[in-house]
PDB file of C-alpha atoms and ligand atoms in Angstrom:
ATOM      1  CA  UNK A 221      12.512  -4.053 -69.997  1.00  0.00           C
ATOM      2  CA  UNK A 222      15.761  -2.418 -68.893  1.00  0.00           C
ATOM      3  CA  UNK A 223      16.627  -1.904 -65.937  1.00  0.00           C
ATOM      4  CA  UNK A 224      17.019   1.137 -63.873  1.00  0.00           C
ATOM      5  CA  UNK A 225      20.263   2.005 -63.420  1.00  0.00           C
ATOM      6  CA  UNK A 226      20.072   3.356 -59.791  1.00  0.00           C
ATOM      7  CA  UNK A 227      18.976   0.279 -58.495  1.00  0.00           C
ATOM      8  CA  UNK A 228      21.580  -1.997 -60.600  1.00  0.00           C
ATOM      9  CA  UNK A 229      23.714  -4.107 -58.211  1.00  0.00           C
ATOM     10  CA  UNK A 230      27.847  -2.959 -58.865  1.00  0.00           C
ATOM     11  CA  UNK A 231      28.857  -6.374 -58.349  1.00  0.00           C
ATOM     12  CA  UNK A 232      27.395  -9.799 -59.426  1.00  0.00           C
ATOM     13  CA  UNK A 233      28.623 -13.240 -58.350  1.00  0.00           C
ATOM     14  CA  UNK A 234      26.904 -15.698 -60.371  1.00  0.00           C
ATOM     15  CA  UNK A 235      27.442 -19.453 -60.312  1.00  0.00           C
ATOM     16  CA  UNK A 236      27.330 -21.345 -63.735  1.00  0.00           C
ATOM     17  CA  UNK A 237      25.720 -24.721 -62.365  1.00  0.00           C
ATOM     18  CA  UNK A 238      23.528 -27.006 -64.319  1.00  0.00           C
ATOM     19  CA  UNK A 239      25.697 -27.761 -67.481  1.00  0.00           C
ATOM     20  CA  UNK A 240      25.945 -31.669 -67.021  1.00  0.00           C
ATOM     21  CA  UNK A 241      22.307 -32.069 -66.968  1.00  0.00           C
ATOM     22  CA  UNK A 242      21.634 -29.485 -69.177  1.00  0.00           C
ATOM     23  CA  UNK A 243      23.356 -32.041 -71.622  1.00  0.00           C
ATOM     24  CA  UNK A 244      21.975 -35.224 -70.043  1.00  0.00           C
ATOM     25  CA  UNK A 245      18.645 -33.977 -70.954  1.00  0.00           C
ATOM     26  CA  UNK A 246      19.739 -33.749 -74.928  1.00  0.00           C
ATOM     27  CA  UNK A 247      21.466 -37.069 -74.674  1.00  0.00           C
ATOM     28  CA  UNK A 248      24.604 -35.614 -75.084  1.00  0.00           C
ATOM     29  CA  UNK A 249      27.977 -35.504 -73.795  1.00  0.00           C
ATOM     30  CA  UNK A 250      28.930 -33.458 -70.301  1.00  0.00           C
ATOM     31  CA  UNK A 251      31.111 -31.734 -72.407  1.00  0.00           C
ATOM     32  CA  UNK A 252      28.983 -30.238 -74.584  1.00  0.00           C
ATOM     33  CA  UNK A 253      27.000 -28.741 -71.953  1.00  0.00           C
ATOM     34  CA  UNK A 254      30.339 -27.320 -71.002  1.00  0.00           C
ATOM     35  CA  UNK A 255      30.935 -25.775 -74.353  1.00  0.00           C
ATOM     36  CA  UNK A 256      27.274 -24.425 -74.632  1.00  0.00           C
ATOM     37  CA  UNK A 257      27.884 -22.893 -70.832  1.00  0.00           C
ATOM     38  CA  UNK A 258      31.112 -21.371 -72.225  1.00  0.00           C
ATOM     39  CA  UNK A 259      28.655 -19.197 -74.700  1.00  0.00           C
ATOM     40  CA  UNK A 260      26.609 -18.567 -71.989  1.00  0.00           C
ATOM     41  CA  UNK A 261      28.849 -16.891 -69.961  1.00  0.00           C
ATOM     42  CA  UNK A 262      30.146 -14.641 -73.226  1.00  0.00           C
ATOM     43  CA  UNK A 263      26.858 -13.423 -73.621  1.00  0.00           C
ATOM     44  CA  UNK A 264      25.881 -13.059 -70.083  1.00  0.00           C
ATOM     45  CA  UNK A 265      29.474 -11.072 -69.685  1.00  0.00           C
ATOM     46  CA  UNK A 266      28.790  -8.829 -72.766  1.00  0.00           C
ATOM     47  CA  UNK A 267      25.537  -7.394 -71.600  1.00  0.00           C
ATOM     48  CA  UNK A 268      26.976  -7.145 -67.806  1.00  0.00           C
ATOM     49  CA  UNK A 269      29.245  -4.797 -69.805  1.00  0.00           C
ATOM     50  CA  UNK A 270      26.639  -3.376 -71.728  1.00  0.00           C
ATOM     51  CA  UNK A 271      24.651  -2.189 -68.763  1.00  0.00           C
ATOM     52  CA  UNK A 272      27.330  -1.133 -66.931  1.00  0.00           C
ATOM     53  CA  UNK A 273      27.668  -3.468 -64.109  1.00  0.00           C
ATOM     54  CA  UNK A 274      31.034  -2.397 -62.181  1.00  0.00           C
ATOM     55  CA  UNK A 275      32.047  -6.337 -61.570  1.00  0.00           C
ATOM     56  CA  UNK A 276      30.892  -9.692 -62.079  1.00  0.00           C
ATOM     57  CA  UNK A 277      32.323 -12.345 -60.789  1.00  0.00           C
ATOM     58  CA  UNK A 278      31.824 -16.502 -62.634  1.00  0.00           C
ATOM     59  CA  UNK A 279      32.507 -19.699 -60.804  1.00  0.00           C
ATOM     60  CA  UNK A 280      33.923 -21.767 -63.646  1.00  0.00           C
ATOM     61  CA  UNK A 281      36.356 -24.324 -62.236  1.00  0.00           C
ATOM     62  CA  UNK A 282      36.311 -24.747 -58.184  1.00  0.00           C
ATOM     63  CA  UNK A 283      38.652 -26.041 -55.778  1.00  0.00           C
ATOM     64  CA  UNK A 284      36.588 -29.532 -55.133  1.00  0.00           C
ATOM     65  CA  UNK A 285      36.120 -29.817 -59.183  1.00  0.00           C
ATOM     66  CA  UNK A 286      39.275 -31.958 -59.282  1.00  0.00           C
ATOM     67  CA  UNK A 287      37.219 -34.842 -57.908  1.00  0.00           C
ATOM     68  CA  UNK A 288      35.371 -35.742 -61.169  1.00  0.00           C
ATOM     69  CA  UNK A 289      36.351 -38.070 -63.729  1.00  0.00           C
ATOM     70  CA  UNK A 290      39.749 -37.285 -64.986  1.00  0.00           C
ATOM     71  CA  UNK A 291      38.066 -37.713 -68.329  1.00  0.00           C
ATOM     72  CA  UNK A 292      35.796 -34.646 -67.913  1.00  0.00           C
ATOM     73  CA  UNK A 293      39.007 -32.560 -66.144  1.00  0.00           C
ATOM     74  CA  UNK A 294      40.582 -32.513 -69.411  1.00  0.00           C
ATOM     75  CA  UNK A 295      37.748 -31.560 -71.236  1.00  0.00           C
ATOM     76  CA  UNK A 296      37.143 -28.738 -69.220  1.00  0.00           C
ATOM     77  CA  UNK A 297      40.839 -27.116 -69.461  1.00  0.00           C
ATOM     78  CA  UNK A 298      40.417 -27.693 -72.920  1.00  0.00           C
ATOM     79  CA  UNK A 299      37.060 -25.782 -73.136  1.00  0.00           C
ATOM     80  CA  UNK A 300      39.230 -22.960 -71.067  1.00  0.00           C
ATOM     81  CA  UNK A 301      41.887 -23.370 -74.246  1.00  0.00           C
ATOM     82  CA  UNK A 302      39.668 -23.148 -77.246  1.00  0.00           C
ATOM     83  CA  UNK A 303      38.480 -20.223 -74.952  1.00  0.00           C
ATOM     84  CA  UNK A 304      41.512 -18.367 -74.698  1.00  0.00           C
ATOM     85  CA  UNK A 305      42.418 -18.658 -78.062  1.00  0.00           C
ATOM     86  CA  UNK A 306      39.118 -17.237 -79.468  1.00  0.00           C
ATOM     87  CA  UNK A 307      39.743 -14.179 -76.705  1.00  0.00           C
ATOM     88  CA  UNK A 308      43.525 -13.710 -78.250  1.00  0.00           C
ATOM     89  CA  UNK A 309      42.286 -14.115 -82.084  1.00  0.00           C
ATOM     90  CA  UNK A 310      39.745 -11.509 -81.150  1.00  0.00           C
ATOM     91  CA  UNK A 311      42.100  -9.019 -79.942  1.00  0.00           C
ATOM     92  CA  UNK A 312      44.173  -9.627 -82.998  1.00  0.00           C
ATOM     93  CA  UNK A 313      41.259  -8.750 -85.417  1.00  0.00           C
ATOM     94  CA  UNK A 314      40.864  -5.532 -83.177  1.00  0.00           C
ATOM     95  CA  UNK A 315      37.281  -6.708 -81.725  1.00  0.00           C
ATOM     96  CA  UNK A 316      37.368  -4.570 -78.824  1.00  0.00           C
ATOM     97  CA  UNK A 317      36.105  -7.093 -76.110  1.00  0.00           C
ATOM     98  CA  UNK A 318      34.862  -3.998 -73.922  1.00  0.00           C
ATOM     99  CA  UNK A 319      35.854  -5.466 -70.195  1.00  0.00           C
ATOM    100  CA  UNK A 320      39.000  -6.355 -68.657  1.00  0.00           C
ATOM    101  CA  UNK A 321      38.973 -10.166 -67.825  1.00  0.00           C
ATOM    102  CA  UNK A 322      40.700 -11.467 -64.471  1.00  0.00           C
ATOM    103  CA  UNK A 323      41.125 -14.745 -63.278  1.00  0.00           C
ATOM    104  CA  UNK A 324      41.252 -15.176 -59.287  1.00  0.00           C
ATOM    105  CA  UNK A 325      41.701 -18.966 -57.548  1.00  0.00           C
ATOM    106  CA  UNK A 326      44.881 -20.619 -57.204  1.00  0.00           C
ATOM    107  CA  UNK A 327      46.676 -21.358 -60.638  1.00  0.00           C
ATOM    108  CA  UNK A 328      49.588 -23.281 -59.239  1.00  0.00           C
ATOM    109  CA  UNK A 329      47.694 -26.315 -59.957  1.00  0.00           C
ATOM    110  CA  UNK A 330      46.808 -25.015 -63.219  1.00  0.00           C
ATOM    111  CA  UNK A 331      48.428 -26.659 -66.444  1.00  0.00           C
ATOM    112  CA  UNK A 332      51.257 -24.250 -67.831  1.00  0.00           C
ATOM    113  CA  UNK A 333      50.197 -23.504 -71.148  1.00  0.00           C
ATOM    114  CA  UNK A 334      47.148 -22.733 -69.771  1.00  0.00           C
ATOM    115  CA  UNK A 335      48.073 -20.382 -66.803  1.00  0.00           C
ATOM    116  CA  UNK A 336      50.104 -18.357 -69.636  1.00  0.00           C
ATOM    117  CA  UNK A 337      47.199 -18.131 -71.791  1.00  0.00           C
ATOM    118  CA  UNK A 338      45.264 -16.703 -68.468  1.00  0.00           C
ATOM    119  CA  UNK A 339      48.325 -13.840 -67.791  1.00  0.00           C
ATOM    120  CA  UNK A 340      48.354 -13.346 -71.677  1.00  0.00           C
ATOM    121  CA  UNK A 341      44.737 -12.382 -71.474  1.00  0.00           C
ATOM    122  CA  UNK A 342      44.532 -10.669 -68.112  1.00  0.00           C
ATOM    123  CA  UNK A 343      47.451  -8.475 -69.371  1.00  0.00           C
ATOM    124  CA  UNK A 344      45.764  -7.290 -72.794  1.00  0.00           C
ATOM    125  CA  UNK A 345      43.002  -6.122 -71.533  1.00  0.00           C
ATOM    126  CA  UNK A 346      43.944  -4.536 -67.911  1.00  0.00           C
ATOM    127  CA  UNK A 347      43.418  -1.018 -69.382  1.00  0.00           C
ATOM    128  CA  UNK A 348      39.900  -1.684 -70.004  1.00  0.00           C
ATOM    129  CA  UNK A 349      38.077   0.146 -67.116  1.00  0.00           C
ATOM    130  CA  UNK A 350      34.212  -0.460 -68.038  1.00  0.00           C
ATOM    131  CA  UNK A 351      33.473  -3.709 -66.348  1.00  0.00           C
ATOM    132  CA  UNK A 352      35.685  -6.021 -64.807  1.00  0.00           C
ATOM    133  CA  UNK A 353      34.593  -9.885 -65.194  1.00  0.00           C
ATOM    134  CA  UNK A 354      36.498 -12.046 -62.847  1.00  0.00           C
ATOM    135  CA  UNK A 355      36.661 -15.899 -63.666  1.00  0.00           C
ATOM    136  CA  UNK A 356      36.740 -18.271 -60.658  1.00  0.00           C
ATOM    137  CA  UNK A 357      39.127 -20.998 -61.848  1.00  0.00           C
ATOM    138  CA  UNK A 358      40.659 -23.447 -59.108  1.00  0.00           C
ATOM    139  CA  UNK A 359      38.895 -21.546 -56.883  1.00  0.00           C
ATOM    140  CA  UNK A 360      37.539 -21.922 -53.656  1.00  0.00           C
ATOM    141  CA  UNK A 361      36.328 -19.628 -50.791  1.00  0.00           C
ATOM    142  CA  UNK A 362      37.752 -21.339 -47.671  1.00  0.00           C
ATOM    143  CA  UNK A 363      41.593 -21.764 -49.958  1.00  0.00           C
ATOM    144  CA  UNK A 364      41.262 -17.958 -50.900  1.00  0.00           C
ATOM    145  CA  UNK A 365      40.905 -17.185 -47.525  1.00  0.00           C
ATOM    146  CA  UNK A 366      43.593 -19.398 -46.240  1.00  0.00           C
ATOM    147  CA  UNK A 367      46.029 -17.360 -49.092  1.00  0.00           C
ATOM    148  CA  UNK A 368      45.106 -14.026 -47.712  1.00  0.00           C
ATOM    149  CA  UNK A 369      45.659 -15.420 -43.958  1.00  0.00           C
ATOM    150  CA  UNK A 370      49.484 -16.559 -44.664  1.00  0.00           C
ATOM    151  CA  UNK A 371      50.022 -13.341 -46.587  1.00  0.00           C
ATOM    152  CA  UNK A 372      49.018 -11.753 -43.565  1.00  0.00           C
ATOM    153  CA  UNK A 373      50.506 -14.043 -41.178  1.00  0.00           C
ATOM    154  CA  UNK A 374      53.900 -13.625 -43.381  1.00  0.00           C
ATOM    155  CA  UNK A 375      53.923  -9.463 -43.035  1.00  0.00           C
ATOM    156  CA  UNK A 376      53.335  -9.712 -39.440  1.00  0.00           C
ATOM    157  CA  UNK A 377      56.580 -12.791 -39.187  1.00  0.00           C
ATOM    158  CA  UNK A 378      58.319  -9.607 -41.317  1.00  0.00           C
ATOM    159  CA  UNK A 379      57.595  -6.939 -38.825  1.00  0.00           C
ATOM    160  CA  UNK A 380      55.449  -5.055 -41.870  1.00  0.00           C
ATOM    161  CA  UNK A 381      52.722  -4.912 -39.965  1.00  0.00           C
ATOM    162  CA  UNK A 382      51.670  -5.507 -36.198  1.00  0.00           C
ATOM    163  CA  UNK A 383      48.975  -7.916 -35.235  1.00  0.00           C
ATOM    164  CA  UNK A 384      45.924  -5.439 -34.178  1.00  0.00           C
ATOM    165  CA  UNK A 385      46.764  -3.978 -38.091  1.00  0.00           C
ATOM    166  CA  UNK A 386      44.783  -6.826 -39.188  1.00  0.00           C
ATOM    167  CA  UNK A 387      41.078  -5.486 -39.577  1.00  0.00           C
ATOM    168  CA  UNK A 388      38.212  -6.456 -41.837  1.00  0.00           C
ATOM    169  CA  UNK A 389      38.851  -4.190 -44.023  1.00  0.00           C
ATOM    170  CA  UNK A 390      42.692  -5.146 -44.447  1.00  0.00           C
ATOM    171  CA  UNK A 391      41.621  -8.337 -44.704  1.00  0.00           C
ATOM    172  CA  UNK A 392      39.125  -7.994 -47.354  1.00  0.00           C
ATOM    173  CA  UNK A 393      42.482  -6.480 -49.652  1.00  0.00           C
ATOM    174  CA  UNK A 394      43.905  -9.388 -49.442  1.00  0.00           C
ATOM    175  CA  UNK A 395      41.366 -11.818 -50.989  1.00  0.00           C
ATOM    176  CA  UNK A 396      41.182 -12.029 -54.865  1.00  0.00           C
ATOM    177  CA  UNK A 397      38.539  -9.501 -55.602  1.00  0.00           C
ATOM    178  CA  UNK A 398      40.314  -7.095 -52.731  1.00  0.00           C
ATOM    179  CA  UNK A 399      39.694  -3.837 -54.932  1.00  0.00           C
ATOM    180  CA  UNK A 400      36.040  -4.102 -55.330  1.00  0.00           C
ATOM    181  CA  UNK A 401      32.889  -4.052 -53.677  1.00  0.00           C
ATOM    182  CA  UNK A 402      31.635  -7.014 -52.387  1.00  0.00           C
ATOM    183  CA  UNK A 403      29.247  -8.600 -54.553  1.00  0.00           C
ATOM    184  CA  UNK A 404      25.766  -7.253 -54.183  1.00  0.00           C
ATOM    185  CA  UNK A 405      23.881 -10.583 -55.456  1.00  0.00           C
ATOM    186  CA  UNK A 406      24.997 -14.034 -56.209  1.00  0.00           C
ATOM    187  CA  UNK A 407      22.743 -16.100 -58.684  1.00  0.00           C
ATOM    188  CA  UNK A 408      22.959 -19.730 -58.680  1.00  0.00           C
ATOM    189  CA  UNK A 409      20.468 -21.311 -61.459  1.00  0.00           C
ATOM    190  CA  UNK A 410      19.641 -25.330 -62.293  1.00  0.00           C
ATOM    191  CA  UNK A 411      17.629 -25.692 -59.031  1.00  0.00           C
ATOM    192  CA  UNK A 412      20.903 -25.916 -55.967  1.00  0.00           C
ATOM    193  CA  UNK A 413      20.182 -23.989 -53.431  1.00  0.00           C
ATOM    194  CA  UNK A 414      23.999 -23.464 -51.879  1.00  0.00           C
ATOM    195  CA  UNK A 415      26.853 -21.381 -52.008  1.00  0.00           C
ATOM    196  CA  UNK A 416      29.704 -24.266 -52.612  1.00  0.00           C
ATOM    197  CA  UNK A 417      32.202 -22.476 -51.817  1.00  0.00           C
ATOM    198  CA  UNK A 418      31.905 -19.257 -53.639  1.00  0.00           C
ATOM    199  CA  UNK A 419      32.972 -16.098 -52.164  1.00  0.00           C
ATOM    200  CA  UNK A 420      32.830 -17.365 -48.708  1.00  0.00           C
ATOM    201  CA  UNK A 421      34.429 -14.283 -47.364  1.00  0.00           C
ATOM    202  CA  UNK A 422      32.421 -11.294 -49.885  1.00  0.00           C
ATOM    203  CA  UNK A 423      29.387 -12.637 -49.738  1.00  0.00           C
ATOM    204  CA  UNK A 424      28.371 -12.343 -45.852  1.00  0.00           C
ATOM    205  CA  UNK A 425      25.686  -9.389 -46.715  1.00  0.00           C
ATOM    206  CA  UNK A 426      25.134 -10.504 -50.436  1.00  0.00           C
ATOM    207  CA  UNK A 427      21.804 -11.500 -51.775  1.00  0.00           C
ATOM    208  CA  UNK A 428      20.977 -14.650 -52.986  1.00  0.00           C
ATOM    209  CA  UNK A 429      18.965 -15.514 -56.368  1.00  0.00           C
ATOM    210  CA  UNK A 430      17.983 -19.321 -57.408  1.00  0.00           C
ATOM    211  CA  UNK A 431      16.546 -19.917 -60.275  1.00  0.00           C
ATOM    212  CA  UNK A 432      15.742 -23.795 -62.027  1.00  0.00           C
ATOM    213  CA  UNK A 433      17.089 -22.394 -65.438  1.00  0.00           C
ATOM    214  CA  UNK A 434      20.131 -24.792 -66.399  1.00  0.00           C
ATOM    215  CA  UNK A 435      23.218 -22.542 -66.903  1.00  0.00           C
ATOM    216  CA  UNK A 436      23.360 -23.531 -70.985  1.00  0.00           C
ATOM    217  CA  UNK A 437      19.176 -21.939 -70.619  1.00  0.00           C
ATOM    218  CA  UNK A 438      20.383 -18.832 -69.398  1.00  0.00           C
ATOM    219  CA  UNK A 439      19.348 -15.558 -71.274  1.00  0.00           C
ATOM    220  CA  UNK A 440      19.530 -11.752 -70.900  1.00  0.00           C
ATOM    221  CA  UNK A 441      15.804 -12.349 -69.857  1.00  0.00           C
ATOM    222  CA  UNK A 442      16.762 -14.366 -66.790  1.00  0.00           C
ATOM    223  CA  UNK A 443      19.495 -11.556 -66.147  1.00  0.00           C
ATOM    224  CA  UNK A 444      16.629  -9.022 -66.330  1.00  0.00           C
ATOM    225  CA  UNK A 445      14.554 -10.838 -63.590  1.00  0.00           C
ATOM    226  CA  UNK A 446      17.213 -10.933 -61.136  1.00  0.00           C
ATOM    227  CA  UNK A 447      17.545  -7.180 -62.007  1.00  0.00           C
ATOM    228  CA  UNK A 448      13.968  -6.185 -61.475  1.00  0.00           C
ATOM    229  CA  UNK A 449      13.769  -9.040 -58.175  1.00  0.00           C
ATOM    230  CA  UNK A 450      17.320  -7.575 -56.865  1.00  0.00           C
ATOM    231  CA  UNK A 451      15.432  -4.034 -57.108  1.00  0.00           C
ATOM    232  CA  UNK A 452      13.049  -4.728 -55.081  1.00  0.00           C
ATOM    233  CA  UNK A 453      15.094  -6.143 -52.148  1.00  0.00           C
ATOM    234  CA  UNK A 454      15.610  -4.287 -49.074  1.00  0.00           C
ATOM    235  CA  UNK A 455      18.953  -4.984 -47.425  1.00  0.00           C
ATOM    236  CA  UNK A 456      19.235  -3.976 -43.907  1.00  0.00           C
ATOM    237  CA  UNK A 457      22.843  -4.503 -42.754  1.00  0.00           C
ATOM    238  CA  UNK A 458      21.886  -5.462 -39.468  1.00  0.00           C
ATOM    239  CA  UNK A 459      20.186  -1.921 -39.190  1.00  0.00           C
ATOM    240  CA  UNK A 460      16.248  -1.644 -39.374  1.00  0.00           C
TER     241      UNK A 460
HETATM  242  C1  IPE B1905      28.830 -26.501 -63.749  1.00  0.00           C
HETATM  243  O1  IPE B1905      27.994 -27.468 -64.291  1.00  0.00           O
HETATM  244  C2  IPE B1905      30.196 -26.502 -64.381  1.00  0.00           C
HETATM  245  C3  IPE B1905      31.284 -26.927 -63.487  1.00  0.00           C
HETATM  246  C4  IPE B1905      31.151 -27.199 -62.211  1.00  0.00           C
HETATM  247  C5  IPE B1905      32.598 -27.069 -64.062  1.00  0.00           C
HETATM  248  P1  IPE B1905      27.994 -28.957 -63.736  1.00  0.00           P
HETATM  249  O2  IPE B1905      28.986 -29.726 -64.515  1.00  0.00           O
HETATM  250  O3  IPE B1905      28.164 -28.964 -62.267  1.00  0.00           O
HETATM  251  O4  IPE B1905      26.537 -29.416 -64.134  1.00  0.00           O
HETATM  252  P2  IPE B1905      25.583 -30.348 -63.279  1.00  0.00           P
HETATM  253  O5  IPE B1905      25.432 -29.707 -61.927  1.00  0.00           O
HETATM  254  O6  IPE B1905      26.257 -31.683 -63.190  1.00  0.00           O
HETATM  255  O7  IPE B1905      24.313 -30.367 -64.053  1.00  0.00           O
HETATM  256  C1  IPE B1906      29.809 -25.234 -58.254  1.00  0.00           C
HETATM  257  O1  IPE B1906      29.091 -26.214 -58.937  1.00  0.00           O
HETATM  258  C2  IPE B1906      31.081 -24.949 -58.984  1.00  0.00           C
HETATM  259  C3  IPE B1906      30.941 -24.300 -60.274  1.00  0.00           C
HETATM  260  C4  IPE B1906      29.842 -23.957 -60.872  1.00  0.00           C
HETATM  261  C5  IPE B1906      32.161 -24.013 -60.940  1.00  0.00           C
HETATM  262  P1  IPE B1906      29.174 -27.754 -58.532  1.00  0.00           P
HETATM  263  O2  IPE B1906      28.275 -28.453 -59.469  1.00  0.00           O
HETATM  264  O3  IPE B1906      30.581 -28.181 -58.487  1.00  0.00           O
HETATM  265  O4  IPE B1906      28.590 -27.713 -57.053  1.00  0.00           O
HETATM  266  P2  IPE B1906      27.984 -28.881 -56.166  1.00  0.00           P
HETATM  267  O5  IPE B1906      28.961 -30.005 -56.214  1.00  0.00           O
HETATM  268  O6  IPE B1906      26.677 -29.251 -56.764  1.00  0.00           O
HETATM  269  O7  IPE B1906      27.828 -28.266 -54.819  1.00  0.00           O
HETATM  270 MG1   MG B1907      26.844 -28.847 -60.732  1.00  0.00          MG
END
């Protein structure tokens, strides 16, 4: 059924967990549950778009990520390669892609080609205004927060701004997703019931949504159910 539109969240944080054992269970490769994730998240993105949603905001890669077998590393930057290049060949045959992509984390530890491929991108489609879909790549809530501290901490060294400047709200600018709302929901499927590290600072009033669908499982279905279960939340604020 679709989904009201008053009652649709404007920003969605949603985790994409479960793709190693959505693979283990086929007898497959990590990887490929990696690749069939990567669909995933098209779809998912497209109908986001499609309904309107202001923002939503993937985990893909994440600051502690680096610990896994260097084997699986690769594979994963390559997965972000093949999906680049499908993005840029879709520009050039004019498929309009509908929402502008942006990529928040820290890419200095990013491979090269691969941080130009993620400007490239962000660039070509900055004009698009519909939705904006941010990718979480090398990204981590308590190292995004550290980056908007020292930018801080650096204006106030410069005499930019003065100490009692520094409000929430201030703050908030400074943190990769500084010019939107904060997300309404997160959704984290394949059964973990934590945060790891996503949106530490945004999501202090967000709801939260588990579900024990695998990431590679997800559907437009599952999306509806959040929808209709966000709808029906009552967030208080503190207030009554
Ligand atoms: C999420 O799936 C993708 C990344 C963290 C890169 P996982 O790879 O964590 O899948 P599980 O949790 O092992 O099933
Ligand atoms: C969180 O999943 C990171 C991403 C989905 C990118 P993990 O699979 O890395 O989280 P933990 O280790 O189970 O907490
Ligand atoms: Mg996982």
């Amino acid at each position: 059924m679709a989904p009201d539109p008053s009652t649709l969240p404007r920003h969605i944080g949603i985790i994409m967990d479960g793709n190693g054992r959505w693979a283990k269970k086929r007898g497959l490769e990590r990887t490929e549950g990696h690749k069939q994730g990567a669909k995933v998240f098209r779809d998912i993105a497209t109908y986001c778009s499609e309904l309107g949603i202001e923002a939503v905001t993937f985990y893909a890669f994440s600051t502690e990520n680096w610990r896994r077998p260097e084997k699986e590393v690769h594979a994963i930057m390559d997965i972000f390669r093949d999906f680049l290049a499908e993005l840029e060949q879709r520009e050039a045959e004019n498929e309009e892609m509908g929402f502008r992509i942006r990529f928040i984390g820290d890419k200095s530890r990013l491979p090269a080609d691969i941080v130009s491929l993620l400007d490239i991108t962000e660039s070509r489609s900055a004009e698009k205004k519909r939705t904006t879909v941010n990718v979480a790549v090398n990204y981590g809530g308590r190292q995004e927060i550290v980056h908007a501290a020292r930018l801080l901490a650096q204006q106030a060294v410069d005499g930019t701004i003065s100490v009692d400047q520094i409000t929430e709200s201030l703050f908030s600018r400074y943190t990769y997703t500084g010019d939107l709302p904060d997300p309404d929901v997160i959704i984290r499927p394949s059964g973990e019931m934590r945060l790891s590290n996503f949106l530490t600072w945004q999501s202090a009033y967000s709801e939260l949504w588990f579900s024990d669908v695998l990431w590679p499982d997800f559907t437009r279905k599952d999306l509806d159910q959040m929808l209709s279960d966000f709808a029906k939340r009552n967030r208080r604020f503190g207030g009554v």
